[in-house]
Every structure is written in C-alpha cells, then in structure tokens.
Coordinates of C-alpha atoms in Angstrom, one line a residue:
M1 CA 5.7 39.4 13.8
K2 CA 8.4 37.4 15.5
T3 CA 10.4 35.1 13.2
K4 CA 13.2 32.7 13.5
L5 CA 15.8 31.8 10.9
L6 CA 16.7 28.1 11.0
T7 CA 19.3 26.4 8.8
L8 CA 19.0 22.6 8.5
F9 CA 22.0 20.6 7.4
L10 CA 22.2 16.9 6.6
R11 CA 25.7 15.3 6.3
T12 CA 26.9 11.9 5.2
Q13 CA 29.3 9.7 7.2
T14 CA 32.2 11.3 5.2
G15 CA 31.1 14.7 6.2
S16 CA 30.1 16.0 2.8
L17 CA 27.0 18.3 2.7
I18 CA 24.1 16.7 0.9
F19 CA 21.2 18.9 1.9
S20 CA 20.8 22.4 3.2
R21 CA 17.6 24.4 3.7
T22 CA 16.9 27.7 5.4
C23 CA 13.4 28.1 6.9
H24 CA 11.7 31.3 8.1
L25 CA 9.3 30.3 10.9
S26 CA 6.5 32.6 12.0
A27 CA 5.2 32.7 15.6
P28 CA 1.6 31.7 14.8
H29 CA 2.7 28.8 12.7
Q30 CA 4.4 25.5 13.5
Q31 CA 7.3 24.1 11.4
Q32 CA 7.0 24.7 7.7
M33 CA 6.2 21.6 5.7
M34 CA 8.7 20.5 3.1
S35 CA 7.2 18.9 0.0
Y36 CA 8.7 16.3 -2.2
N37 CA 10.1 18.7 -4.8
E38 CA 12.2 20.4 -2.1
Y39 CA 14.2 17.2 -1.5
D40 CA 17.1 15.9 -3.5
P41 CA 15.9 12.3 -3.4
P42 CA 18.9 10.5 -5.0
A43 CA 21.3 12.2 -2.7
F44 CA 19.0 11.7 0.3
W45 CA 18.2 8.0 -0.1
R46 CA 21.8 7.1 -1.2
C47 CA 23.4 8.5 1.9
K48 CA 21.5 6.8 4.7
S49 CA 23.9 7.4 7.6
P50 CA 22.9 5.9 11.0
N51 CA 23.9 9.2 12.5
L52 CA 21.5 11.2 10.3
P53 CA 18.7 12.8 12.3
L54 CA 15.2 12.2 11.2
L55 CA 13.2 15.4 10.5
T56 CA 9.5 16.0 11.0
H57 CA 7.4 18.7 9.3
S58 CA 3.8 19.7 9.9
V59 CA 1.6 22.6 9.0
T60 CA -1.5 23.9 10.6
N61 CA -2.5 26.9 8.5
C62 CA -2.1 26.6 4.7
G63 CA -2.6 29.4 2.3
V64 CA -4.3 29.2 -1.1
G65 CA -2.7 26.8 -3.4
Q66 CA -0.6 25.1 -0.7
M67 CA -0.9 21.4 0.2
C68 CA -1.5 20.5 3.9
F69 CA 0.0 17.2 5.2
Y70 CA -1.4 15.4 8.1
S71 CA 0.2 12.3 9.6
S72 CA -1.8 9.3 10.5
S73 CA -2.3 8.5 14.2
I74 CA 0.3 5.7 14.0
I75 CA 3.1 7.7 12.4
K76 CA 2.4 11.0 14.0
S77 CA 4.5 10.2 17.0
V78 CA 7.2 8.4 15.2
L79 CA 9.6 11.3 14.7
T80 CA 9.9 14.1 17.3
P81 CA 10.9 17.6 16.1
S82 CA 14.6 18.1 16.6
L83 CA 17.0 20.6 15.1
K84 CA 20.1 19.5 16.9
P85 CA 21.3 15.9 16.6
T86 CA 22.3 15.8 20.3
T87 CA 22.3 12.6 22.2
V88 CA 19.8 12.6 25.1
P89 CA 21.1 10.7 28.2
G90 CA 19.3 7.4 28.6
K91 CA 18.0 7.3 25.0
R92 CA 19.3 5.1 22.2
A93 CA 20.8 6.7 19.0
P94 CA 18.5 6.7 16.0
K95 CA 18.5 3.4 14.2
G96 CA 19.5 3.0 10.5
P97 CA 16.9 2.2 7.9
R98 CA 15.5 -1.3 8.0
T99 CA 15.5 -1.6 4.2
K100 CA 18.3 -3.0 2.1
Q101 CA 20.3 -0.8 -0.3
P102 CA 22.4 -2.2 -3.2
S103 CA 26.1 -2.0 -3.1
R104 CA 27.5 0.3 -5.8
A105 CA 31.0 -1.0 -5.8
N106 CA 31.9 -2.1 -9.3
Q107 CA 28.3 -1.7 -10.4
P108 CA 27.9 -2.4 -14.2
S109 CA 26.9 0.6 -16.2
D110 CA 23.9 -1.2 -17.7
M111 CA 22.2 -1.6 -14.4
M112 CA 18.8 0.2 -14.0
Q113 CA 17.0 1.1 -10.8
C114 CA 13.9 -0.1 -9.1
I115 CA 12.9 2.2 -6.2
A116 CA 9.9 1.7 -3.8
F117 CA 8.4 4.2 -1.4
A118 CA 5.5 4.1 1.1
T119 CA 4.1 7.6 1.2
A120 CA 0.6 7.3 2.8
D121 CA -1.8 5.0 4.5
Q122 CA -3.8 4.6 1.3
Y123 CA -4.2 6.0 -2.2
H124 CA -7.5 6.9 -3.9
L125 CA -6.8 5.1 -7.2
P126 CA -9.7 6.2 -9.3
T127 CA -9.0 9.9 -9.1
L128 CA -5.2 9.2 -9.1
S129 CA -5.6 7.4 -12.4
H130 CA -7.6 10.2 -14.0
D131 CA -5.0 12.8 -12.8
L132 CA -2.0 10.9 -14.1
I133 CA -3.6 10.4 -17.5
N134 CA -4.4 14.1 -17.8
H135 CA -0.7 14.8 -17.2
G136 CA 0.4 12.6 -20.1
F137 CA 0.9 9.2 -18.5
R138 CA -0.6 6.0 -19.9
E139 CA -2.4 3.3 -17.9
V140 CA -1.3 -0.3 -18.5
D141 CA -4.0 -3.0 -18.3
L142 CA -3.6 -5.8 -15.7
P143 CA -5.7 -8.9 -15.0
R144 CA -9.0 -8.2 -13.3
D145 CA -8.0 -9.9 -10.1
A146 CA -5.1 -7.3 -9.6
S147 CA -7.6 -4.6 -8.6
N148 CA -5.5 -3.0 -5.9
V149 CA -2.8 -1.7 -8.1
L150 CA -2.5 0.9 -10.9
V151 CA 0.3 0.5 -13.5
I152 CA 1.4 3.6 -15.4
S153 CA 3.9 3.9 -18.2
T154 CA 5.8 7.0 -19.5
D155 CA 7.7 7.6 -22.7
V156 CA 10.8 8.9 -21.1
A157 CA 13.0 6.2 -19.4
A158 CA 16.1 6.7 -17.4
K159 CA 18.0 4.2 -19.6
P160 CA 17.0 3.0 -23.1
D161 CA 17.4 -0.7 -22.2
D162 CA 13.9 -1.1 -20.7
D163 CA 10.5 0.7 -20.5
A164 CA 9.7 3.0 -17.6
L165 CA 6.9 1.7 -15.4
I166 CA 5.3 2.9 -12.2
F167 CA 3.3 0.6 -9.9
L168 CA 0.9 2.4 -7.5
F169 CA -0.6 0.2 -4.8
R170 CA -3.8 1.1 -3.0
E171 CA -2.0 0.4 0.3
G172 CA -0.1 3.7 -0.1
S173 CA 3.1 2.4 -1.9
V174 CA 4.7 3.3 -5.2
V175 CA 7.4 1.5 -7.1
F176 CA 9.4 3.1 -9.9
W177 CA 11.1 1.0 -12.6
N178 CA 13.7 2.8 -14.8
V179 CA 12.0 6.2 -14.2
E180 CA 13.9 9.5 -14.5
E181 CA 14.4 11.5 -11.4
K182 CA 12.5 14.4 -12.8
T183 CA 9.5 12.2 -13.6
M184 CA 9.7 10.6 -10.2
K185 CA 9.4 13.9 -8.5
K186 CA 6.5 14.9 -10.7
V187 CA 4.6 11.7 -9.8
L188 CA 5.3 12.2 -6.1
R189 CA 3.9 15.7 -6.2
L190 CA 0.8 14.4 -8.0
L191 CA 0.4 11.8 -5.3
E192 CA 0.0 14.5 -2.6
H193 CA -3.5 15.2 -3.9
H194 CA -4.7 11.6 -3.6
E195 CA -3.1 10.4 -0.4
I196 CA -5.1 9.3 2.6
Q197 CA -3.2 10.1 5.8
P198 CA 0.2 10.8 4.3
Y199 CA 3.4 10.0 6.1
E200 CA 6.2 12.5 7.0
V201 CA 8.3 13.3 4.0
A202 CA 11.6 12.6 5.8
L203 CA 10.3 9.2 6.9
V204 CA 9.2 8.4 3.3
Y205 CA 12.7 9.0 1.9
W206 CA 14.4 7.4 4.9
E207 CA 12.6 4.0 4.6
N208 CA 12.7 3.0 1.0
E209 CA 13.7 0.0 -1.0
E210 CA 16.2 0.3 -3.9
I211 CA 17.2 -2.6 -6.0
N212 CA 19.2 -2.7 -9.3
Y213 CA 18.0 -4.7 -12.2
T214 CA 19.1 -5.6 -15.7
V215 CA 17.7 -7.3 -18.8
G216 CA 19.5 -10.5 -19.9
E217 CA 19.3 -14.0 -21.2
G218 CA 17.5 -16.9 -19.4
N219 CA 14.6 -16.8 -17.0
T220 CA 13.7 -13.9 -14.8
K221 CA 15.2 -14.3 -11.4
L222 CA 16.6 -12.6 -8.3
E223 CA 20.4 -13.0 -8.3
R224 CA 22.9 -11.6 -5.9
G225 CA 20.5 -8.9 -4.7
N226 CA 19.6 -7.7 -8.2
F227 CA 16.7 -8.5 -10.5
V228 CA 17.5 -10.1 -13.8
L229 CA 14.6 -9.8 -16.3
S230 CA 14.3 -12.1 -19.3
D231 CA 14.8 -10.5 -22.7
Q232 CA 12.7 -13.3 -24.3
M233 CA 9.5 -12.5 -22.4
A234 CA 6.5 -10.8 -24.0
Q235 CA 5.7 -7.3 -22.8
H236 CA 2.5 -8.3 -21.0
Q237 CA 4.3 -11.1 -19.1
A238 CA 7.2 -8.8 -18.3
V239 CA 4.8 -6.4 -16.7
L240 CA 3.4 -9.2 -14.5
E241 CA 6.9 -10.2 -13.4
K242 CA 7.6 -6.6 -12.4
F243 CA 4.3 -6.6 -10.6
A244 CA 5.4 -9.6 -8.5
F245 CA 8.7 -8.0 -7.6
S246 CA 6.9 -4.7 -6.8
N247 CA 4.3 -6.4 -4.6
A248 CA 7.1 -7.7 -2.4
L249 CA 8.9 -4.3 -2.3
C250 CA 5.6 -2.7 -1.4
L251 CA 5.2 -4.9 1.6
S252 CA 8.8 -4.3 2.7
V253 CA 8.5 -0.5 2.7
K254 CA 5.1 -0.5 4.5
L255 CA 6.5 -2.9 7.1
A256 CA 9.5 -0.5 7.6
I257 CA 7.1 2.3 8.3
W258 CA 5.3 0.2 10.9
E259 CA 8.6 -0.9 12.5
V260 CA 9.4 2.8 13.0
A261 CA 6.1 3.4 14.6
L262 CA 6.6 0.4 16.9
D263 CA 10.1 1.6 17.9
S264 CA 8.5 4.9 18.8
F265 CA 5.9 3.2 20.9
V266 CA 8.6 1.1 22.7
E267 CA 10.5 4.2 23.4
S268 CA 7.5 5.8 25.0
I269 CA 6.9 2.9 27.5
Q270 CA 10.5 1.7 28.1
S271 CA 10.8 3.6 31.4
I272 CA 7.7 1.8 32.9
P273 CA 9.4 -1.5 33.9
E274 CA 12.3 0.3 35.6
T275 CA 9.8 2.5 37.4
L276 CA 7.9 -0.5 38.7
K277 CA 11.2 -2.2 39.6
S278 CA 12.3 0.7 41.8
G279 CA 8.9 0.8 43.6
K280 CA 8.0 4.2 42.4
R281 CA 4.6 5.3 41.2
V282 CA 3.9 5.2 37.5
Q283 CA 2.8 8.7 36.3
L284 CA 0.2 7.5 33.8
S285 CA -3.5 8.3 33.9
S286 CA -6.2 5.9 32.8
A287 CA -6.8 7.9 29.7
E288 CA -3.1 7.7 28.7
V289 CA -3.0 4.0 29.2
M290 CA -6.1 3.5 27.1
Q291 CA -4.5 5.7 24.4
K292 CA -1.4 3.5 24.4
I293 CA -3.6 0.4 24.1
G294 CA -5.4 2.0 21.2
E295 CA -2.1 2.7 19.4
L296 CA -0.9 -0.8 20.0
F297 CA -4.0 -2.5 18.6
T298 CA -4.1 -0.2 15.6
L299 CA -0.6 -1.1 14.8
R300 CA -1.4 -4.8 15.3
H301 CA -4.4 -4.5 13.1
C302 CA -2.4 -3.0 10.2
I303 CA 0.3 -5.6 10.3
N304 CA -1.7 -8.8 10.9
L305 CA -5.1 -8.1 9.4
R306 CA -5.1 -5.3 6.8
S307 CA -1.9 -6.3 5.0
D308 CA -0.7 -9.4 3.0
L309 CA 2.3 -9.9 5.3
L310 CA 1.1 -13.2 6.7
L311 CA -0.4 -14.8 3.6
T312 CA 0.4 -15.0 -0.1
P313 CA -2.1 -12.9 -2.1
D314 CA -4.8 -14.8 -4.0
F315 CA -3.5 -13.3 -7.2
Y316 CA -0.6 -15.9 -7.3
W317 CA -2.7 -19.0 -6.7
D318 CA -2.9 -19.9 -10.3
R319 CA 0.4 -18.2 -11.4
E320 CA 3.1 -20.4 -10.0
N321 CA 6.0 -18.7 -11.8
L322 CA 5.0 -15.3 -10.4
E323 CA 4.5 -16.7 -6.9
K324 CA 8.1 -18.0 -7.0
L325 CA 9.4 -14.5 -7.8
Y326 CA 7.2 -13.0 -5.1
D327 CA 8.3 -15.5 -2.4
K328 CA 12.0 -15.2 -3.4
T329 CA 11.9 -11.4 -3.1
C330 CA 10.1 -11.6 0.3
Q331 CA 12.7 -14.0 1.5
F332 CA 15.5 -11.7 0.3
L333 CA 13.9 -8.8 2.1
S334 CA 13.5 -10.9 5.3
I335 CA 9.9 -10.0 5.5
N336 CA 8.8 -13.1 7.4
R337 CA 11.6 -12.8 10.0
R338 CA 10.8 -9.0 10.4
V339 CA 7.1 -9.8 10.9
N340 CA 7.9 -12.4 13.6
V341 CA 10.1 -9.9 15.4
V342 CA 7.5 -7.2 15.2
N343 CA 4.8 -9.6 16.6
E344 CA 7.1 -10.6 19.4
K345 CA 7.6 -7.0 20.3
L346 CA 3.8 -6.3 20.0
E347 CA 3.1 -9.3 22.4
H348 CA 5.5 -7.9 25.0
C349 CA 4.0 -4.4 24.7
T350 CA 0.5 -5.9 25.1
Q351 CA 1.5 -7.6 28.3
L352 CA 3.0 -4.4 29.6
T353 CA -0.1 -2.3 28.8
D354 CA -2.4 -5.0 30.3
L355 CA -0.2 -4.9 33.5
M356 CA -0.6 -1.1 33.6
R357 CA -4.4 -1.3 33.1
S358 CA -4.8 -3.9 35.9
H359 CA -2.5 -1.7 38.1
L360 CA -4.8 1.3 37.5
S361 CA -7.9 -0.8 38.1
E362 CA -6.5 -1.9 41.5
K363 CA -5.7 1.7 42.4
H364 CA -9.2 2.7 41.5
S365 CA -10.7 -0.1 43.6
L366 CA -8.5 0.7 46.5
R367 CA -9.6 4.4 46.3
L368 CA -13.2 3.3 46.3
E369 CA -12.7 1.1 49.3
W370 CA -11.1 4.0 51.3
M371 CA -14.0 6.3 50.3
I372 CA -16.4 3.7 51.7
V373 CA -14.4 3.3 54.9
I374 CA -14.4 7.1 55.4
L375 CA -18.1 7.4 54.7
I376 CA -18.8 4.7 57.3
T377 CA -16.5 6.4 59.8
I378 CA -18.3 9.7 59.3
E379 CA -21.7 8.0 59.8
V380 CA -20.5 6.3 63.0
M381 CA -19.3 9.6 64.3
F382 CA -22.6 11.2 63.6
E383 CA -24.4 8.4 65.5
L384 CA -22.1 8.7 68.4
A385 CA -22.6 12.5 68.5
K386 CA -26.4 12.0 68.6
M387 CA -26.1 9.5 71.5
I388 CA -23.8 11.7 73.5
F389 CA -25.5 15.1 73.0

C-alpha cells in the first residue's frame, strides 16, 4: 500500500518550534484527523502568528474505537488543505485571529485564566451532562430560565484562589474558568462524543478568547481587559457573574467562526467582479450559483436569527447587574461592530449573487429564444421544400 510521510511544523514569529507532528497517510484514506489530545493547546493558542498556516483535517474511514469528525456545511470550506505556507499569486495572506488575547507583559502572578472555545455547531446537553458526571465532575444548579447552558465544577483548580468552573453552552461553545490544562483536554475529548457538526480542530484553537481574571475587593467589573471578581460575593452570585461574562465570550468565539466562513465565501467569489469588468464569461453554472446562495443564507440565518448577537438574552431582563457585565464584555470584544461589518459584507455578497442569478437567467432566456428562432427557421425551410418539390 502506497504511503506518504509528512511532517508538519508550526513556528512562532520568533522562529521557535511549537508543534511538530509526523503523519503516515495511506492511499485509500484522506488526511488523518488530529484530535484534541494531540494538540498542545497552551502553546498553540498563545502563539497566534499571522503567518501561521491554518490546517484542516478530515477522515472518511474510521476504525473501531476511533472518533470521526465531520465539518458543518458552513465551516467545511473555510480552511483548504495545505502543507506548504506558500503565497499564491493574487491571494491575500491568511488573516490573524479576530479574538483578543491578553498582554502577558508584567502580568501579576495571581492572575487566573478564562478561556473560551467554539468547537461545534451545537452540543447535546442531556447526554453530555450524564457523561461528565460519570467522569467525576459535578453539575452546578442555575436558575430555570438559563436552560441553554450546563455548568460543571471540578475539585482540581489551576490556582487555589478560585474554584474551577466550566460553562458549556448549547450553541457549541465552552468556557473554562481556572481549569487545569489536563482537565481542559479531558473535557474537550469528552465533548467529541456529544458535538453536532463539529468544527475543524485547528480552527477551534485558532479562534478562541482568553482573558485573565483575579479576585479582589469592590464590585465585579471588567477593568483594563481583565475580569475582577468581587471577593465579598456569595458563591451562587459569583457563578451568575461568571455566566454573564461567559455568555459574551461564547458569542465572540462563535462570531469568529462565522467570520472565517464569510471570509472563505468572499475569497470564492472575489474574481467574479473582475471577470465581469473585463467582459469575459463567468464560468459558473446555475447549480453552483444556487449553492453559493444557499451558503450565504445559511450564514445569514446563523448570525441574525439563531444567535443572540442582535438582542440581549431574556435572562438579563430582571437582572440589571448581570446585564451590565454582559454588555460591558460585549462592548470590549467589539461584538456589535463586528456584527455590523459582517452584515455589510453579507449584503454585498447577496447583491453579487443576485446579479449572477439574473445573468444566468438572461442567458437561459436568450438560449430559449434562439432555439425558437431555429425551430421556426427549420419549419419555414420544410414548407419551402414542399412548395418547390
């Protein structure tokens, strides 16, 4: 059986090696899928170089005991398989992540970490809760109107200053508060069994939110890009405040995934205006145009209808203090501005696809007209032949 030996290297801007993996690829199979436990998450998400190539992984045939990953239709075309970070003429260099990362210059030693990931389109929370409890985690109760989130606690915290909590949102996002790296990897592996339309692993680690936090005096607030939790707050109220922060972080990482999908869509149609300008024929069939329209409206539906990006969730209507924390975090993460930019791009893409559809419709009408003219001509020729002969 023909095999290939591929070595993948990821380097930081300083040139230091942060990730190396050798893959044996068999001919009948596609690229081997890397799971969460094969990454070094802290090294990966802390070295987000703009020149770092994005990797994609998929698998078609899985053996017994292996997990199969399938990307959603939106994300499937986001990252193209590439082993060499070569620059293609006429294509832009890969963009850096859209999420904010904390500055670690002169970082106090008492700072803890809050890290958010979007790993799938959705989670199946009932089975996920049962699985986590069976693995030694404990579920934390929340008010009844917070039904789209699962809160899990663990005994082992990264630092002793605060409890370790995990917020798992039904929309496919997970937020870790003061959780050890080993526990984080364990939870991400468990999530693989309960994800609906998981995203590519490289994309998950590329687009994440990481914010430092500490526990101190005074009211809970967002100050200089860090969370400051009140040390005078009761445990139940502290969980709700972390929920408000986590809710905003969840929206930001989901929006980042959709921004990547939109950028991929824009890349796929960016040559059409230049082709039309030069007077050349656009090489797109009617089926391809309809597929582009479907991708566009799916993305638009996710951003504007299925998420809470446009409106404040009902949970905060009678919780003014939590709503202030949520709004402040959304403002810090520039969520409203990013949504407006995304919708502007979607509107432009919609106009372009409508233009392509009308262009194809005119071509089809013109073809029908010529067919009618030819048929009439043939009929006239037959009549003339009858009259002459």
